[in-house]
Amino acid sequence: MNDFTFQSPTKFVFGRGAHREAGRLAAELGAKKVLVLYGGGSAVQNGTLPAVLQSLDAAGLDYLSAGGVQPNPGSSFVYSAIEGAREEGVDMLLAVGGGSVIDTAKAVALGVPYPGDFLDFYRGRPVEEALPVGVVLTIPAAGSEGSPNSVITDEERRIKKGAKGEALRPKFAVLDPELTFTLSKYQSACGISDMMAHIFERYFTKTPENAVTDRLCEGLLLAIKDVAMRVIIDSEDYEAQAALMWAGMLAHNDLCGVGREQDWGSHALAHQISALYDSAHGAALAVIFPAWLKYVYTEDIDRFVRFAQNVWGISPGGDKEQTALAGIAKYEEFLRGIGMPTRLSQLDVPEEGIPQLTELAFALGNTTIGNFKRLTPADVEAVYRLAL
Ligand code: NZQ
Ligand code: ZN
């Protein structure tokens, strides 16, 4: 096990009606003027946003709100929100939505106190300071409600990249499973694909002897698998949605990643698909992850045998290679079962697009991607081709 520091100071308030606590939680932070961000309208239509604004009123807080954050959120919205927030003297961000809204709120929180271009933080500048961010989560997926990350697309260069820093962890996150009842099957499935991917990025490591984290990863994957079909069949299955909402947070606040080298290559490849073809993040991962697993399994066959047996129920004792491949096949079958694409063509990505995807994945001057196997441009192209 490697040495590590783990701090996860976000306050989580979980349960039915919890979103009505947002105003009280913001007031507890000492906020005076809150900028509330939301997405394309689901939070207005299902009543979440009005209830949250009412709670801000009840807490005596001044606020303004701005909607229109798109999935795979872009830099232009962030620039204009930073300008507006500065003019209005905003001292806190409240995100009402999923990863896209939360990440946009984090980007604005970074940009307001910073005199330069906020995208500097998405090109490697260390994160030091940000306004406080609160979250009312509406979709279990990205885990941004508990993570120190934000992912934004530079719309000019069409590159999707992350910024990372402890200042970006939300101060509080309200997790009310009832808010997810209006999710479509497709969005739920995207969320499931994403949270599983967050565990895989940490599970596939070459750091030896990390028993606790390995078991946490496997347990969480099994719990997600157990309830996944229930929300696809019935989005109003409270207990299944509650399990996923908590799993999505645990999958990405790094509890499942401490003490080991992590990979993150598949996310880098999936981000470029989203940046160029506007695919949902979880769908892009459902296409890339099986291909990546097939490309790298020979790096550590025993880890893949373990994955196949402990997560996908493949019987022990068979040929190692066949067992490893059977585990990957089960995962792919699971993705198809919840309605996810597993091929680039299903995302309308043509074979001719692969060179550009590869080039942009290396656009910031990196020479390899990922850690479990350090992928060169030729490897990245090969992974994309395996996903055709
Ligand atoms: O925009 P609205 O109308 O709200 O609709 C959204 C959107 O179309 C809809 N939705 C959300 N809650 C709903 C709902 N529809 C009905 N009822 C509800 N309760 O779902 C759609 C997707 O929303 P989005 O926020 O894009 O989903 P998600 O949470 O999957 O976030 C994806 C983004 O997060 C980034 C991804 O790259 C992507 O840009 N990620 C952020 C991470 C982080 N900050 O730590 C880590 C992840 O790996 C990921 O990269
Ligand atoms: Zn993700």
Short mmCIF file of C-alpha atoms and ligand atoms in Angstrom, two decimals:
data_model
loop_
_atom_site.label_atom_id
_atom_site.label_comp_id
_atom_site.label_asym_id
_atom_site.label_seq_id
_atom_site.Cartn_x
_atom_site.Cartn_y
_atom_site.Cartn_z
CA MET A 1 0.00 0.00 0.00
CA ASN A 2 1.30 3.46 -0.89
CA ASP A 3 1.28 6.34 1.63
CA PHE A 4 -1.65 8.71 1.34
CA THR A 5 -3.60 11.59 2.83
CA PHE A 6 -7.37 11.33 2.61
CA GLN A 7 -9.66 14.18 3.52
CA SER A 8 -13.28 14.26 2.46
CA PRO A 9 -14.85 17.17 4.35
CA THR A 10 -18.11 17.50 2.38
CA LYS A 11 -21.20 17.42 4.58
CA PHE A 12 -23.74 15.00 3.07
CA VAL A 13 -27.42 15.32 3.91
CA PHE A 14 -29.25 12.28 2.58
CA GLY A 15 -32.90 11.36 2.32
CA ARG A 16 -36.44 12.24 1.36
CA GLY A 17 -37.06 15.98 1.24
CA ALA A 18 -33.41 16.76 1.97
CA HIS A 19 -33.26 19.30 -0.87
CA ARG A 20 -35.39 21.64 1.24
CA GLU A 21 -32.39 21.90 3.59
CA ALA A 22 -30.25 23.67 0.97
CA GLY A 23 -31.05 27.17 2.25
CA ARG A 24 -30.24 26.29 5.85
CA LEU A 25 -26.96 24.66 4.82
CA ALA A 26 -25.93 27.67 2.72
CA ALA A 27 -26.76 30.03 5.58
CA GLU A 28 -24.65 27.90 7.95
CA LEU A 29 -21.69 28.53 5.65
CA GLY A 30 -22.16 32.26 6.11
CA ALA A 31 -23.18 32.89 2.49
CA LYS A 32 -24.69 36.30 1.73
CA LYS A 33 -25.40 36.09 -2.00
CA VAL A 34 -25.76 32.76 -3.77
CA LEU A 35 -25.57 32.05 -7.49
CA VAL A 36 -27.81 29.05 -8.19
CA LEU A 37 -26.93 27.17 -11.39
CA TYR A 38 -29.06 24.53 -13.10
CA GLY A 39 -29.24 22.68 -16.40
CA GLY A 40 -31.54 22.48 -19.37
CA GLY A 41 -34.80 22.52 -17.46
CA SER A 42 -35.43 19.17 -15.73
CA ALA A 43 -35.00 20.79 -12.30
CA VAL A 44 -37.60 23.42 -13.18
CA GLN A 45 -40.08 20.93 -14.62
CA ASN A 46 -39.95 18.47 -11.72
CA GLY A 47 -40.18 21.18 -9.08
CA THR A 48 -36.71 20.77 -7.59
CA LEU A 49 -35.49 24.26 -8.41
CA PRO A 50 -38.56 26.11 -7.05
CA ALA A 51 -38.29 24.14 -3.79
CA VAL A 52 -34.59 24.95 -3.47
CA LEU A 53 -35.15 28.66 -4.15
CA GLN A 54 -37.91 28.65 -1.56
CA SER A 55 -35.49 27.20 0.99
CA LEU A 56 -33.02 30.02 0.22
CA ASP A 57 -35.82 32.54 0.76
CA ALA A 58 -36.76 30.88 4.01
CA ALA A 59 -33.13 31.11 5.17
CA GLY A 60 -33.13 34.83 4.39
CA LEU A 61 -30.48 34.55 1.68
CA ASP A 62 -30.07 36.80 -1.30
CA TYR A 63 -29.65 34.84 -4.55
CA LEU A 64 -29.78 34.88 -8.31
CA SER A 65 -30.19 31.91 -10.61
CA ALA A 66 -28.99 30.96 -14.08
CA GLY A 67 -30.07 27.94 -16.11
CA GLY A 68 -28.91 26.45 -19.38
CA VAL A 69 -25.83 24.43 -18.39
CA GLN A 70 -25.48 21.75 -21.06
CA PRO A 71 -24.22 18.16 -20.62
CA ASN A 72 -20.47 18.13 -21.36
CA PRO A 73 -20.44 21.71 -20.09
CA GLY A 74 -18.54 24.31 -22.08
CA SER A 75 -16.27 27.23 -21.31
CA SER A 76 -18.47 30.01 -22.75
CA PHE A 77 -21.19 29.54 -20.11
CA VAL A 78 -18.50 29.64 -17.42
CA TYR A 79 -16.97 32.89 -18.72
CA SER A 80 -20.30 34.68 -18.68
CA ALA A 81 -21.26 33.29 -15.25
CA ILE A 82 -17.93 34.45 -13.79
CA GLU A 83 -18.57 37.94 -15.12
CA GLY A 84 -22.12 37.99 -13.74
CA ALA A 85 -21.03 36.62 -10.37
CA ARG A 86 -18.34 39.31 -10.01
CA GLU A 87 -20.77 42.11 -10.93
CA GLU A 88 -23.33 40.86 -8.41
CA GLY A 89 -20.88 40.21 -5.59
CA VAL A 90 -21.74 36.51 -5.35
CA ASP A 91 -19.96 34.70 -2.48
CA MET A 92 -21.25 31.15 -2.95
CA LEU A 93 -22.31 28.77 -5.76
CA LEU A 94 -25.19 26.34 -5.46
CA ALA A 95 -25.44 23.66 -8.15
CA VAL A 96 -28.85 22.06 -8.69
CA GLY A 97 -28.24 19.17 -11.08
CA GLY A 98 -25.70 16.53 -12.07
CA GLY A 99 -22.01 16.51 -12.88
CA SER A 100 -22.33 19.11 -15.63
CA VAL A 101 -23.97 21.70 -13.40
CA ILE A 102 -21.72 20.92 -10.43
CA ASP A 103 -18.56 21.12 -12.55
CA THR A 104 -19.73 24.43 -14.02
CA ALA A 105 -20.35 25.77 -10.51
CA LYS A 106 -16.86 24.65 -9.50
CA ALA A 107 -15.36 26.37 -12.56
CA VAL A 108 -17.16 29.61 -11.73
CA ALA A 109 -16.06 29.27 -8.10
CA LEU A 110 -12.46 28.98 -9.33
CA GLY A 111 -12.75 31.79 -11.82
CA VAL A 112 -14.31 34.53 -9.69
CA PRO A 113 -11.28 35.14 -7.42
CA TYR A 114 -8.71 34.49 -10.20
CA PRO A 115 -7.63 37.41 -12.40
CA GLY A 116 -6.51 35.21 -15.34
CA ASP A 117 -8.31 32.73 -17.63
CA PHE A 118 -10.14 30.10 -15.53
CA LEU A 119 -9.12 27.48 -18.14
CA ASP A 120 -5.53 27.78 -16.85
CA PHE A 121 -6.65 25.42 -14.05
CA TYR A 122 -7.77 22.91 -16.69
CA ARG A 123 -4.33 23.07 -18.30
CA GLY A 124 -2.42 22.19 -15.17
CA ARG A 125 -2.28 25.33 -12.99
CA PRO A 126 -2.58 24.24 -9.32
CA VAL A 127 -5.93 24.97 -7.69
CA GLU A 128 -5.61 27.00 -4.52
CA GLU A 129 -8.64 29.16 -3.98
CA ALA A 130 -12.32 28.93 -4.89
CA LEU A 131 -15.64 30.25 -3.64
CA PRO A 132 -17.60 27.67 -1.62
CA VAL A 133 -19.83 25.33 -3.64
CA GLY A 134 -22.98 23.58 -2.41
CA VAL A 135 -24.81 20.85 -4.32
CA VAL A 136 -28.35 19.59 -4.70
CA LEU A 137 -27.77 16.36 -6.64
CA THR A 138 -30.36 15.21 -9.18
CA ILE A 139 -28.59 12.26 -10.86
CA PRO A 140 -26.34 9.55 -9.41
CA ALA A 141 -23.42 9.43 -11.83
CA ALA A 142 -20.34 11.65 -11.95
CA GLY A 143 -19.64 11.79 -8.23
CA SER A 144 -18.73 15.46 -8.49
CA GLU A 145 -20.80 16.06 -5.33
CA GLY A 146 -17.95 14.54 -3.32
CA SER A 147 -14.96 14.92 -5.60
CA PRO A 148 -12.24 17.57 -5.86
CA ASN A 149 -12.60 17.59 -9.67
CA SER A 150 -14.30 19.63 -12.36
CA VAL A 151 -14.37 18.76 -16.06
CA ILE A 152 -15.01 21.46 -18.68
CA THR A 153 -14.77 21.53 -22.48
CA ASP A 154 -12.60 24.27 -23.93
CA GLU A 155 -15.04 25.10 -26.71
CA GLU A 156 -12.48 26.90 -28.83
CA ARG A 157 -9.95 24.04 -28.93
CA ARG A 158 -12.55 21.25 -28.48
CA ILE A 159 -10.59 19.67 -25.65
CA LYS A 160 -12.34 18.31 -22.55
CA LYS A 161 -10.13 18.39 -19.46
CA GLY A 162 -10.29 18.34 -15.69
CA ALA A 163 -9.08 20.62 -12.91
CA LYS A 164 -8.42 19.16 -9.48
CA GLY A 165 -7.90 20.59 -6.02
CA GLU A 166 -9.23 20.21 -2.49
CA ALA A 167 -10.75 23.72 -2.69
CA LEU A 168 -13.18 22.26 -5.24
CA ARG A 169 -14.77 19.70 -2.93
CA PRO A 170 -18.32 20.86 -2.26
CA LYS A 171 -18.89 22.19 1.24
CA PHE A 172 -22.19 20.33 1.39
CA ALA A 173 -24.17 18.03 -0.86
CA VAL A 174 -27.85 17.26 -0.53
CA LEU A 175 -28.69 13.76 -1.75
CA ASP A 176 -32.43 13.24 -2.05
CA PRO A 177 -33.14 10.02 -3.99
CA GLU A 178 -36.68 11.17 -4.83
CA LEU A 179 -35.19 13.86 -7.09
CA THR A 180 -33.99 11.10 -9.44
CA PHE A 181 -37.47 9.71 -10.15
CA THR A 182 -37.78 11.77 -13.35
CA LEU A 183 -34.56 10.39 -14.89
CA SER A 184 -34.85 8.61 -18.24
CA LYS A 185 -33.63 5.02 -18.50
CA TYR A 186 -30.77 6.23 -20.70
CA GLN A 187 -29.55 8.84 -18.22
CA SER A 188 -29.76 6.35 -15.36
CA ALA A 189 -27.76 3.83 -17.37
CA CYS A 190 -25.15 6.49 -18.23
CA GLY A 191 -24.80 7.19 -14.52
CA ILE A 192 -24.36 3.51 -13.69
CA SER A 193 -21.73 3.13 -16.40
CA ASP A 194 -19.85 6.18 -15.10
CA MET A 195 -19.79 5.19 -11.43
CA MET A 196 -18.58 1.68 -12.31
CA ALA A 197 -15.88 3.26 -14.48
CA HIS A 198 -14.74 5.39 -11.54
CA ILE A 199 -14.14 2.22 -9.57
CA PHE A 200 -12.38 0.48 -12.47
CA GLU A 201 -9.99 3.42 -12.89
CA ARG A 202 -8.87 2.71 -9.33
CA TYR A 203 -9.21 -1.08 -9.23
CA PHE A 204 -6.91 -1.70 -12.18
CA THR A 205 -3.60 -0.84 -10.58
CA LYS A 206 -0.18 -2.35 -10.36
CA THR A 207 0.29 -1.26 -6.75
CA PRO A 208 0.44 -4.53 -4.80
CA GLU A 209 -1.09 -5.38 -1.41
CA ASN A 210 -4.04 -3.07 -1.07
CA ALA A 211 -6.56 -5.47 0.41
CA VAL A 212 -9.01 -3.01 1.97
CA THR A 213 -9.33 -0.83 -1.11
CA ASP A 214 -9.67 -3.87 -3.40
CA ARG A 215 -12.53 -5.24 -1.32
CA LEU A 216 -14.22 -1.84 -1.13
CA CYS A 217 -14.08 -1.63 -4.91
CA GLU A 218 -15.48 -5.12 -5.40
CA GLY A 219 -18.22 -4.63 -2.79
CA LEU A 220 -19.33 -1.37 -4.33
CA LEU A 221 -19.37 -2.85 -7.84
CA LEU A 222 -21.51 -5.75 -6.60
CA ALA A 223 -23.94 -3.35 -4.89
CA ILE A 224 -24.28 -1.28 -8.06
CA LYS A 225 -24.84 -4.42 -10.14
CA ASP A 226 -27.48 -5.64 -7.66
CA VAL A 227 -29.70 -2.57 -8.00
CA ALA A 228 -28.92 -1.35 -11.53
CA MET A 229 -31.77 -3.11 -13.34
CA ARG A 230 -34.26 -2.00 -10.70
CA VAL A 231 -33.91 1.70 -11.61
CA ILE A 232 -33.98 0.90 -15.33
CA ILE A 233 -37.27 -0.96 -14.85
CA ASP A 234 -38.76 1.50 -12.36
CA SER A 235 -37.20 4.93 -11.88
CA GLU A 236 -39.35 5.41 -8.77
CA ASP A 237 -37.79 2.49 -6.89
CA TYR A 238 -36.66 4.58 -3.92
CA GLU A 239 -34.35 2.06 -2.29
CA ALA A 240 -32.54 1.24 -5.53
CA GLN A 241 -32.13 4.93 -6.37
CA ALA A 242 -30.91 5.58 -2.83
CA ALA A 243 -28.30 2.84 -3.15
CA LEU A 244 -27.07 4.25 -6.46
CA MET A 245 -26.99 7.80 -5.17
CA TRP A 246 -24.69 6.83 -2.33
CA ALA A 247 -22.67 4.45 -4.51
CA GLY A 248 -22.00 7.19 -7.06
CA MET A 249 -20.50 9.35 -4.35
CA LEU A 250 -18.43 6.55 -2.81
CA ALA A 251 -17.16 5.51 -6.23
CA HIS A 252 -15.47 8.85 -6.75
CA ASN A 253 -14.62 10.63 -3.49
CA ASP A 254 -11.43 8.50 -3.60
CA LEU A 255 -12.20 6.16 -0.74
CA CYS A 256 -11.80 3.44 -3.37
CA GLY A 257 -8.55 4.85 -4.66
CA VAL A 258 -6.26 5.63 -1.76
CA GLY A 259 -2.94 3.89 -1.35
CA ARG A 260 -2.49 2.97 -4.98
CA GLU A 261 -1.58 4.25 -8.41
CA GLN A 262 -4.76 4.94 -10.41
CA ASP A 263 -5.22 4.73 -14.17
CA TRP A 264 -7.67 7.27 -15.72
CA GLY A 265 -6.71 6.46 -19.29
CA SER A 266 -10.22 5.39 -20.28
CA HIS A 267 -11.64 8.66 -18.99
CA ALA A 268 -9.16 10.63 -21.09
CA LEU A 269 -10.19 8.68 -24.21
CA ALA A 270 -13.89 9.00 -23.42
CA HIS A 271 -13.59 12.74 -22.78
CA GLN A 272 -12.30 13.28 -26.30
CA ILE A 273 -15.28 11.41 -27.74
CA SER A 274 -17.62 13.66 -25.76
CA ALA A 275 -15.73 16.79 -26.80
CA LEU A 276 -15.93 15.99 -30.52
CA TYR A 277 -19.20 14.06 -30.80
CA ASP A 278 -21.08 15.36 -27.75
CA SER A 279 -21.73 11.85 -26.43
CA ALA A 280 -23.02 11.46 -22.87
CA HIS A 281 -20.05 10.79 -20.59
CA GLY A 282 -21.33 7.42 -19.31
CA ALA A 283 -22.12 6.25 -22.84
CA ALA A 284 -18.63 7.14 -24.06
CA LEU A 285 -17.17 5.16 -21.15
CA ALA A 286 -19.39 2.16 -21.95
CA VAL A 287 -17.79 2.10 -25.39
CA ILE A 288 -14.21 2.70 -24.28
CA PHE A 289 -13.89 0.65 -21.09
CA PRO A 290 -14.53 -2.82 -22.57
CA ALA A 291 -12.04 -2.01 -25.34
CA TRP A 292 -9.43 -0.80 -22.84
CA LEU A 293 -9.89 -3.92 -20.69
CA LYS A 294 -9.38 -6.15 -23.73
CA TYR A 295 -6.27 -4.19 -24.70
CA VAL A 296 -4.55 -4.27 -21.30
CA TYR A 297 -5.58 -7.51 -19.57
CA THR A 298 -2.29 -9.27 -20.30
CA GLU A 299 -0.49 -6.62 -18.21
CA ASP A 300 -1.68 -8.41 -15.05
CA ILE A 301 -3.77 -11.45 -15.81
CA ASP A 302 -4.23 -12.35 -12.13
CA ARG A 303 -5.96 -9.06 -11.43
CA PHE A 304 -8.34 -9.71 -14.31
CA VAL A 305 -9.02 -13.25 -13.10
CA ARG A 306 -9.87 -11.81 -9.69
CA PHE A 307 -12.15 -9.21 -11.31
CA ALA A 308 -13.92 -11.92 -13.34
CA GLN A 309 -14.47 -14.16 -10.34
CA ASN A 310 -15.24 -11.65 -7.58
CA VAL A 311 -17.31 -9.16 -9.56
CA TRP A 312 -18.77 -11.13 -12.46
CA GLY A 313 -19.17 -14.53 -10.86
CA ILE A 314 -17.00 -16.51 -13.28
CA SER A 315 -16.19 -19.92 -11.78
CA PRO A 316 -12.67 -20.33 -10.44
CA GLY A 317 -10.21 -22.87 -11.70
CA GLY A 318 -10.37 -22.45 -15.47
CA ASP A 319 -7.77 -21.21 -17.90
CA LYS A 320 -6.64 -17.74 -16.76
CA GLU A 321 -6.92 -16.06 -20.10
CA GLN A 322 -10.38 -17.48 -20.77
CA THR A 323 -11.53 -16.46 -17.28
CA ALA A 324 -10.23 -12.90 -17.74
CA LEU A 325 -11.96 -12.56 -21.11
CA ALA A 326 -15.18 -14.09 -19.74
CA GLY A 327 -15.25 -11.40 -17.04
CA ILE A 328 -14.88 -8.64 -19.62
CA ALA A 329 -17.60 -10.24 -21.75
CA LYS A 330 -19.97 -10.31 -18.74
CA TYR A 331 -19.35 -6.63 -18.11
CA GLU A 332 -20.11 -5.82 -21.75
CA GLU A 333 -23.27 -7.93 -21.57
CA PHE A 334 -24.29 -6.02 -18.42
CA LEU A 335 -23.81 -2.70 -20.22
CA ARG A 336 -25.95 -3.83 -23.14
CA GLY A 337 -28.56 -5.08 -20.68
CA ILE A 338 -29.00 -1.64 -19.12
CA GLY A 339 -29.21 -0.08 -22.59
CA MET A 340 -25.72 1.31 -23.06
CA PRO A 341 -23.89 1.39 -26.39
CA THR A 342 -20.66 -0.59 -26.55
CA ARG A 343 -19.45 0.38 -30.03
CA LEU A 344 -18.21 3.68 -31.47
CA SER A 345 -20.67 3.43 -34.35
CA GLN A 346 -23.52 3.62 -31.81
CA LEU A 347 -22.18 7.04 -30.83
CA ASP A 348 -21.91 8.06 -34.50
CA VAL A 349 -18.12 8.09 -34.30
CA PRO A 350 -16.74 7.02 -37.71
CA GLU A 351 -13.51 5.08 -38.14
CA GLU A 352 -12.04 8.13 -39.93
CA GLY A 353 -12.48 10.11 -36.70
CA ILE A 354 -9.96 8.01 -34.79
CA PRO A 355 -6.76 9.88 -35.80
CA GLN A 356 -8.28 13.20 -34.66
CA LEU A 357 -9.50 11.68 -31.39
CA THR A 358 -6.00 10.35 -30.78
CA GLU A 359 -4.29 13.61 -31.66
CA LEU A 360 -6.50 15.65 -29.33
CA ALA A 361 -6.00 13.19 -26.49
CA PHE A 362 -2.33 14.23 -26.57
CA ALA A 363 -2.95 17.90 -27.32
CA LEU A 364 -1.62 19.23 -24.02
CA GLY A 365 1.86 17.80 -24.57
CA ASN A 366 1.55 14.52 -22.63
CA THR A 367 3.43 11.61 -24.17
CA THR A 368 1.49 8.73 -22.61
CA ILE A 369 -1.99 8.23 -21.14
CA GLY A 370 -2.93 6.13 -18.11
CA ASN A 371 -0.79 4.11 -15.70
CA PHE A 372 -1.86 0.46 -15.61
CA LYS A 373 -0.41 0.40 -19.11
CA ARG A 374 1.10 3.67 -20.25
CA LEU A 375 -0.60 4.15 -23.58
CA THR A 376 1.36 5.73 -26.42
CA PRO A 377 -0.49 7.37 -29.34
CA ALA A 378 -0.29 4.04 -31.21
CA ASP A 379 -1.85 2.24 -28.20
CA VAL A 380 -4.61 4.86 -27.92
CA GLU A 381 -5.44 4.47 -31.58
CA ALA A 382 -5.54 0.69 -31.10
CA VAL A 383 -7.97 1.02 -28.15
CA TYR A 384 -10.26 3.25 -30.20
CA ARG A 385 -10.10 0.70 -33.03
CA LEU A 386 -11.02 -2.13 -30.65
CA ALA A 387 -14.19 -0.12 -29.87
CA LEU A 388 -15.26 0.05 -33.55
O1 NZQ B 1 -29.99 19.61 -18.11
P1 NZQ B 1 -31.19 19.00 -17.51
O2 NZQ B 1 -32.47 19.41 -18.13
O3 NZQ B 1 -31.21 19.12 -16.00
O4 NZQ B 1 -31.10 17.41 -17.83
C1 NZQ B 1 -30.03 16.61 -17.40
C2 NZQ B 1 -29.06 16.27 -18.53
O5 NZQ B 1 -29.69 16.29 -19.77
C3 NZQ B 1 -30.56 15.25 -17.02
N1 NZQ B 1 -31.00 15.18 -15.64
C4 NZQ B 1 -30.28 15.39 -14.51
N2 NZQ B 1 -31.04 15.17 -13.44
C5 NZQ B 1 -32.28 14.85 -13.89
C6 NZQ B 1 -32.27 14.88 -15.28
N3 NZQ B 1 -33.35 14.61 -16.03
C7 NZQ B 1 -34.49 14.30 -15.37
N4 NZQ B 1 -34.56 14.23 -14.03
C8 NZQ B 1 -33.49 14.49 -13.25
N5 NZQ B 1 -33.57 14.39 -11.91
O6 NZQ B 1 -29.47 14.37 -17.18
C9 NZQ B 1 -28.67 14.84 -18.25
C10 NZQ B 1 -27.22 14.65 -17.88
O7 NZQ B 1 -26.84 15.52 -16.84
P2 NZQ B 1 -25.30 15.68 -16.50
O8 NZQ B 1 -25.16 16.64 -15.38
O9 NZQ B 1 -24.53 15.95 -17.75
O10 NZQ B 1 -24.95 14.19 -15.99
P3 NZQ B 1 -23.79 13.61 -15.17
O11 NZQ B 1 -24.04 13.74 -13.71
O12 NZQ B 1 -23.54 12.28 -15.72
O13 NZQ B 1 -22.52 14.56 -15.45
C11 NZQ B 1 -21.70 14.36 -16.56
C12 NZQ B 1 -20.58 15.36 -16.56
O14 NZQ B 1 -19.75 15.19 -15.39
C13 NZQ B 1 -18.38 15.03 -15.81
C14 NZQ B 1 -18.53 14.40 -17.15
O15 NZQ B 1 -17.35 14.48 -17.91
C15 NZQ B 1 -19.68 15.16 -17.76
O16 NZQ B 1 -19.25 16.37 -18.30
N6 NZQ B 1 -17.63 14.29 -14.80
C16 NZQ B 1 -17.28 14.95 -13.68
C17 NZQ B 1 -16.52 14.37 -12.70
C18 NZQ B 1 -16.13 15.12 -11.50
N7 NZQ B 1 -16.34 16.42 -11.47
O17 NZQ B 1 -15.59 14.56 -10.52
C19 NZQ B 1 -16.02 12.99 -12.83
C20 NZQ B 1 -16.62 12.22 -13.94
O18 NZQ B 1 -15.70 11.27 -14.37
C21 NZQ B 1 -17.05 13.02 -15.11
O19 NZQ B 1 -15.94 13.25 -15.97
ZN ZN B 2 -16.56 9.61 -15.11
#
